[in-house]
Amino acid sequence: MRIGLIGFGKTGKSVASILLENKRFSLEWVLRQSNVLEHRSVPEFFGIQSDEPGLIYSSSHTSVEELLEKHPVDAIIDFSSNEGIYTYGETAAKYKVKIISAISHYKEKELNLLKKLADKTTVFWSPNITLGVNYLLFAAKFLKKIAPWVDIEVNEEHFKAKEGTSGTAVKIAEALDVDKENINVVRAGGIVGKHEVIFGFPFQTVRLIHESISREAFGNGVVFVAENIKEKEKGLYNFEDILTPYFTV
């Protein structure tokens, strides 16, 4: 599966390293805003041997249309910013390229654009693309269904510079009918990401915890998603869509 990657920050780099390790994928190119590293290859950047091109381009000099014409891909993976979808979305849909977006905080405008693009191509979006945290969400929803009256607390911890409540915590709260204002937020040091759901039963508690130890967890999530949407028709998908079949077998 040929991949184009949008964004090459800390998480984007971790995702790129996982893609290079997986022989079922070929990292064709990376597109980023910065001119730094332009025209270098990702394997060279990591100092590893690879047959994959993985050339780095800057959006200030190269358009997505040019890239798709010269270096076609099967899917574009977005780890850039809220605005990134405007850079590549319409073009990807035009070329029937699948879109995998892992942007945490889309506004209504961007979500509406994703729905529009899904009329033309396969679109996947999740504010947290790690497999573990989405398994946690599944398990939490099942437990809430069994005991809808249970007391629930949602806690989230991230690195000190992260602004606002995480999109993942908001998604968990919404799924469990917890007021978003009641999410407990901790910002400290270099915590990659931790989410906890506490179920308070009479005389007992159940805690579901997911902790990202390394940003490579996002790369593993991307691989899982890409493999599971490879045969999907056009439409807008989320983790629930691709996990449900595993729970019903």
Tab-separated table of C-alpha atoms in Angstrom:
chain	number	residue	atom	x	y	z
A	1	MET	CA	0.000	0.000	0.000
A	2	ARG	CA	1.570	3.288	-1.110
A	3	ILE	CA	1.400	6.046	1.499
A	4	GLY	CA	1.753	9.826	1.464
A	5	LEU	CA	2.248	11.450	4.880
A	6	ILE	CA	1.118	14.999	5.700
A	7	GLY	CA	3.040	16.466	8.639
A	8	PHE	CA	6.486	15.625	9.976
A	9	GLY	CA	6.472	16.827	13.570
A	10	LYS	CA	7.259	14.575	16.531
A	11	THR	CA	4.282	12.293	15.929
A	12	GLY	CA	4.655	12.362	12.135
A	13	LYS	CA	8.272	11.231	12.449
A	14	SER	CA	7.262	8.362	14.740
A	15	VAL	CA	4.544	7.283	12.286
A	16	ALA	CA	7.020	7.451	9.389
A	17	SER	CA	9.475	5.187	11.239
A	18	ILE	CA	6.764	2.549	11.801
A	19	LEU	CA	5.682	2.695	8.142
A	20	LEU	CA	9.274	2.165	7.005
A	21	GLU	CA	9.525	-0.944	9.185
A	22	ASN	CA	6.379	-2.501	7.699
A	23	LYS	CA	6.966	-4.237	4.376
A	24	ARG	CA	3.246	-4.124	3.506
A	25	PHE	CA	3.527	-0.340	3.134
A	26	SER	CA	5.671	1.966	1.054
A	27	LEU	CA	6.199	5.532	2.253
A	28	GLU	CA	6.274	7.411	-1.052
A	29	TRP	CA	6.561	10.969	0.229
A	30	VAL	CA	6.100	13.386	3.116
A	31	LEU	CA	4.595	16.863	2.746
A	32	ARG	CA	5.215	19.484	5.424
A	33	GLN	CA	4.949	23.278	5.723
A	34	SER	CA	8.582	23.867	6.656
A	35	ASN	CA	11.358	24.035	4.056
A	36	VAL	CA	13.683	22.261	6.484
A	37	LEU	CA	14.745	18.814	5.162
A	38	GLU	CA	13.151	19.552	1.778
A	39	HIS	CA	14.161	16.975	-0.858
A	40	ARG	CA	15.903	14.782	1.696
A	41	SER	CA	14.544	11.265	2.160
A	42	VAL	CA	12.968	9.956	5.336
A	43	PRO	CA	15.190	6.826	5.407
A	44	GLU	CA	18.238	9.096	5.135
A	45	PHE	CA	16.876	11.279	7.940
A	46	PHE	CA	16.605	8.207	10.184
A	47	GLY	CA	19.933	6.853	8.985
A	48	ILE	CA	18.523	3.549	7.758
A	49	GLN	CA	18.693	1.558	4.529
A	50	SER	CA	15.418	1.402	2.615
A	51	ASP	CA	14.169	0.935	-0.932
A	52	GLU	CA	11.286	3.306	-0.245
A	53	PRO	CA	11.673	6.831	-1.693
A	54	GLY	CA	10.089	8.731	1.207
A	55	LEU	CA	11.142	12.112	-0.170
A	56	ILE	CA	10.287	15.180	1.913
A	57	TYR	CA	8.556	18.103	0.176
A	58	SER	CA	7.480	21.537	1.352
A	59	SER	CA	3.905	22.681	0.662
A	60	SER	CA	5.285	26.160	-0.126
A	61	HIS	CA	6.995	24.765	-3.238
A	62	THR	CA	5.043	21.609	-4.131
A	63	SER	CA	1.297	21.062	-4.361
A	64	VAL	CA	-0.499	17.840	-3.494
A	65	GLU	CA	-1.733	17.663	-7.102
A	66	GLU	CA	1.880	17.666	-8.353
A	67	LEU	CA	2.786	14.946	-5.878
A	68	LEU	CA	-0.147	12.729	-6.818
A	69	GLU	CA	0.603	13.162	-10.514
A	70	LYS	CA	4.286	12.256	-10.154
A	71	HIS	CA	4.120	9.957	-7.108
A	72	PRO	CA	0.633	8.391	-6.837
A	73	VAL	CA	-0.399	6.857	-3.517
A	74	ASP	CA	-3.241	4.696	-2.265
A	75	ALA	CA	-3.746	6.633	0.974
A	76	ILE	CA	-2.819	9.942	2.575
A	77	ILE	CA	-2.212	9.982	6.320
A	78	ASP	CA	-2.639	13.350	8.048
A	79	PHE	CA	-0.750	14.225	11.224
A	80	SER	CA	-0.466	17.951	10.476
A	81	SER	CA	-2.985	20.465	11.842
A	82	ASN	CA	-6.676	21.404	11.760
A	83	GLU	CA	-6.054	23.335	8.555
A	84	GLY	CA	-4.177	20.538	6.786
A	85	ILE	CA	-7.320	19.023	5.294
A	86	TYR	CA	-7.742	22.124	3.110
A	87	THR	CA	-4.284	21.515	1.626
A	88	TYR	CA	-4.970	18.039	0.288
A	89	GLY	CA	-8.614	17.012	0.883
A	90	GLU	CA	-10.287	17.993	-2.392
A	91	THR	CA	-7.344	16.784	-4.462
A	92	ALA	CA	-7.193	13.431	-2.674
A	93	ALA	CA	-10.930	12.949	-3.234
A	94	LYS	CA	-10.538	13.850	-6.910
A	95	TYR	CA	-7.876	11.151	-7.328
A	96	LYS	CA	-9.862	8.641	-5.208
A	97	VAL	CA	-7.034	8.482	-2.681
A	98	LYS	CA	-8.086	7.198	0.736
A	99	ILE	CA	-7.755	9.697	3.605
A	100	ILE	CA	-6.718	8.742	7.147
A	101	SER	CA	-6.903	11.741	9.479
A	102	ALA	CA	-5.643	11.681	13.072
A	103	ILE	CA	-6.287	15.338	13.903
A	104	SER	CA	-7.540	15.784	17.480
A	105	HIS	CA	-9.475	19.045	17.342
A	106	TYR	CA	-11.485	19.517	14.166
A	107	LYS	CA	-14.179	22.183	14.251
A	108	GLU	CA	-17.607	21.753	12.687
A	109	LYS	CA	-16.385	23.248	9.419
A	110	GLU	CA	-13.656	20.624	9.016
A	111	LEU	CA	-15.988	17.791	10.030
A	112	ASN	CA	-18.463	18.903	7.372
A	113	LEU	CA	-15.647	18.892	4.813
A	114	LEU	CA	-14.724	15.322	5.784
A	115	LYS	CA	-18.350	14.284	5.172
A	116	LYS	CA	-18.286	15.994	1.788
A	117	LEU	CA	-15.020	14.282	0.808
A	118	ALA	CA	-16.475	10.931	1.909
A	119	ASP	CA	-18.984	11.194	-0.961
A	120	LYS	CA	-16.032	10.735	-3.334
A	121	THR	CA	-13.479	8.584	-1.504
A	122	THR	CA	-12.827	6.527	1.623
A	123	VAL	CA	-12.285	8.789	4.643
A	124	PHE	CA	-11.290	7.683	8.145
A	125	TRP	CA	-11.097	10.064	11.102
A	126	SER	CA	-10.258	9.499	14.745
A	127	PRO	CA	-9.068	12.113	17.280
A	128	ASN	CA	-6.836	9.366	18.710
A	129	ILE	CA	-5.619	6.720	16.318
A	130	THR	CA	-4.007	4.380	18.860
A	131	LEU	CA	-5.614	0.956	18.894
A	132	GLY	CA	-5.427	0.674	22.685
A	133	VAL	CA	-7.377	3.811	23.524
A	134	ASN	CA	-10.116	2.840	21.097
A	135	TYR	CA	-10.316	-0.608	22.679
A	136	LEU	CA	-10.700	1.200	26.017
A	137	LEU	CA	-13.561	3.225	24.558
A	138	PHE	CA	-15.279	0.069	23.317
A	139	ALA	CA	-14.924	-1.651	26.692
A	140	ALA	CA	-16.167	1.446	28.535
A	141	LYS	CA	-19.294	1.672	26.387
A	142	PHE	CA	-20.085	-1.990	27.007
A	143	LEU	CA	-19.733	-1.551	30.765
A	144	LYS	CA	-21.924	1.574	30.701
A	145	LYS	CA	-24.547	-0.411	28.792
A	146	ILE	CA	-24.537	-3.109	31.494
A	147	ALA	CA	-24.793	-0.566	34.342
A	148	PRO	CA	-26.170	2.749	32.987
A	149	TRP	CA	-26.573	4.102	36.542
A	150	VAL	CA	-22.881	3.763	37.498
A	151	ASP	CA	-20.820	6.838	38.548
A	152	ILE	CA	-18.215	7.696	35.912
A	153	GLU	CA	-15.111	9.898	36.033
A	154	VAL	CA	-12.859	10.641	33.033
A	155	ASN	CA	-9.235	11.632	33.639
A	156	GLU	CA	-6.628	12.630	31.087
A	157	GLU	CA	-2.919	13.490	31.366
A	158	HIS	CA	-0.610	14.966	28.720
A	159	PHE	CA	2.660	16.842	28.313
A	160	LYS	CA	2.829	20.316	29.791
A	161	ALA	CA	2.603	22.258	26.510
A	162	LYS	CA	-0.589	20.583	25.259
A	163	GLU	CA	-3.451	23.073	25.185
A	164	GLY	CA	-7.077	22.364	26.009
A	165	THR	CA	-8.775	19.116	26.882
A	166	SER	CA	-7.668	16.287	24.620
A	167	GLY	CA	-9.972	15.302	21.780
A	168	THR	CA	-9.767	11.705	22.970
A	169	ALA	CA	-11.012	12.593	26.469
A	170	VAL	CA	-13.870	14.589	24.958
A	171	LYS	CA	-14.807	11.654	22.733
A	172	ILE	CA	-14.774	9.279	25.733
A	173	ALA	CA	-16.908	11.697	27.773
A	174	GLU	CA	-19.436	12.091	24.956
A	175	ALA	CA	-19.700	8.316	24.476
A	176	LEU	CA	-20.379	7.831	28.197
A	177	ASP	CA	-22.687	10.854	28.672
A	178	VAL	CA	-20.209	12.608	30.958
A	179	ASP	CA	-20.245	16.415	30.963
A	180	LYS	CA	-17.111	17.626	29.158
A	181	GLU	CA	-16.656	20.262	31.863
A	182	ASN	CA	-16.142	17.448	34.387
A	183	ILE	CA	-13.137	15.891	32.638
A	184	ASN	CA	-10.148	15.965	34.998
A	185	VAL	CA	-7.113	17.364	33.163
A	186	VAL	CA	-3.434	17.091	34.178
A	187	ARG	CA	-0.565	18.754	32.307
A	188	ALA	CA	2.905	17.832	33.534
A	189	GLY	CA	6.382	17.197	32.185
A	190	GLY	CA	6.676	15.013	29.097
A	191	ILE	CA	3.703	12.697	29.574
A	192	VAL	CA	2.891	11.320	26.111
A	193	GLY	CA	-0.762	10.634	26.893
A	194	LYS	CA	-2.853	8.837	29.497
A	195	HIS	CA	-6.619	8.330	29.655
A	196	GLU	CA	-8.515	6.732	32.510
A	197	VAL	CA	-12.187	5.922	33.003
A	198	ILE	CA	-13.289	5.192	36.575
A	199	PHE	CA	-16.569	3.367	37.149
A	200	GLY	CA	-17.808	3.808	40.707
A	201	PHE	CA	-20.051	0.937	41.744
A	202	PRO	CA	-21.313	0.434	45.307
A	203	PHE	CA	-18.492	-1.266	47.253
A	204	GLN	CA	-16.189	-1.543	44.208
A	205	THR	CA	-14.592	0.373	41.368
A	206	VAL	CA	-13.479	-0.557	37.875
A	207	ARG	CA	-10.673	1.431	36.220
A	208	LEU	CA	-9.895	1.293	32.509
A	209	ILE	CA	-6.532	2.901	31.715
A	210	HIS	CA	-4.691	3.501	28.476
A	211	GLU	CA	-1.232	5.019	28.471
A	212	SER	CA	0.838	5.856	25.407
A	213	ILE	CA	4.432	5.021	26.276
A	214	SER	CA	5.799	6.243	22.956
A	215	ARG	CA	4.457	8.088	19.928
A	216	GLU	CA	5.172	4.970	17.884
A	217	ALA	CA	1.789	3.773	19.217
A	218	PHE	CA	0.211	6.153	16.712
A	219	GLY	CA	2.145	4.463	13.912
A	220	ASN	CA	0.859	1.047	14.944
A	221	GLY	CA	-2.667	2.470	14.981
A	222	VAL	CA	-2.210	3.877	11.478
A	223	VAL	CA	-1.070	0.488	10.190
A	224	PHE	CA	-4.137	-1.196	11.735
A	225	VAL	CA	-6.503	1.390	10.228
A	226	ALA	CA	-4.895	1.336	6.784
A	227	GLU	CA	-5.116	-2.456	6.600
A	228	ASN	CA	-8.769	-2.398	7.670
A	229	ILE	CA	-9.974	0.292	5.262
A	230	LYS	CA	-8.022	-0.981	2.272
A	231	GLU	CA	-11.111	-2.669	0.823
A	232	LYS	CA	-13.681	-0.182	2.135
A	233	GLU	CA	-15.887	1.687	-0.318
A	234	LYS	CA	-16.220	5.481	-0.218
A	235	GLY	CA	-17.720	6.829	2.988
A	236	LEU	CA	-16.761	8.262	6.375
A	237	TYR	CA	-15.452	5.709	8.872
A	238	ASN	CA	-14.277	5.749	12.480
A	239	PHE	CA	-12.689	3.204	14.822
A	240	GLU	CA	-16.048	1.806	15.848
A	241	ASP	CA	-16.742	0.876	12.228
A	242	ILE	CA	-13.569	-1.170	11.889
A	243	LEU	CA	-13.505	-2.652	15.415
A	244	THR	CA	-17.132	-3.828	15.532
A	245	PRO	CA	-16.556	-6.862	13.250
A	246	TYR	CA	-13.875	-8.134	15.656
A	247	PHE	CA	-16.365	-8.033	18.548
A	248	THR	CA	-19.112	-9.829	16.663
A	249	VAL	CA	-17.120	-12.829	15.412
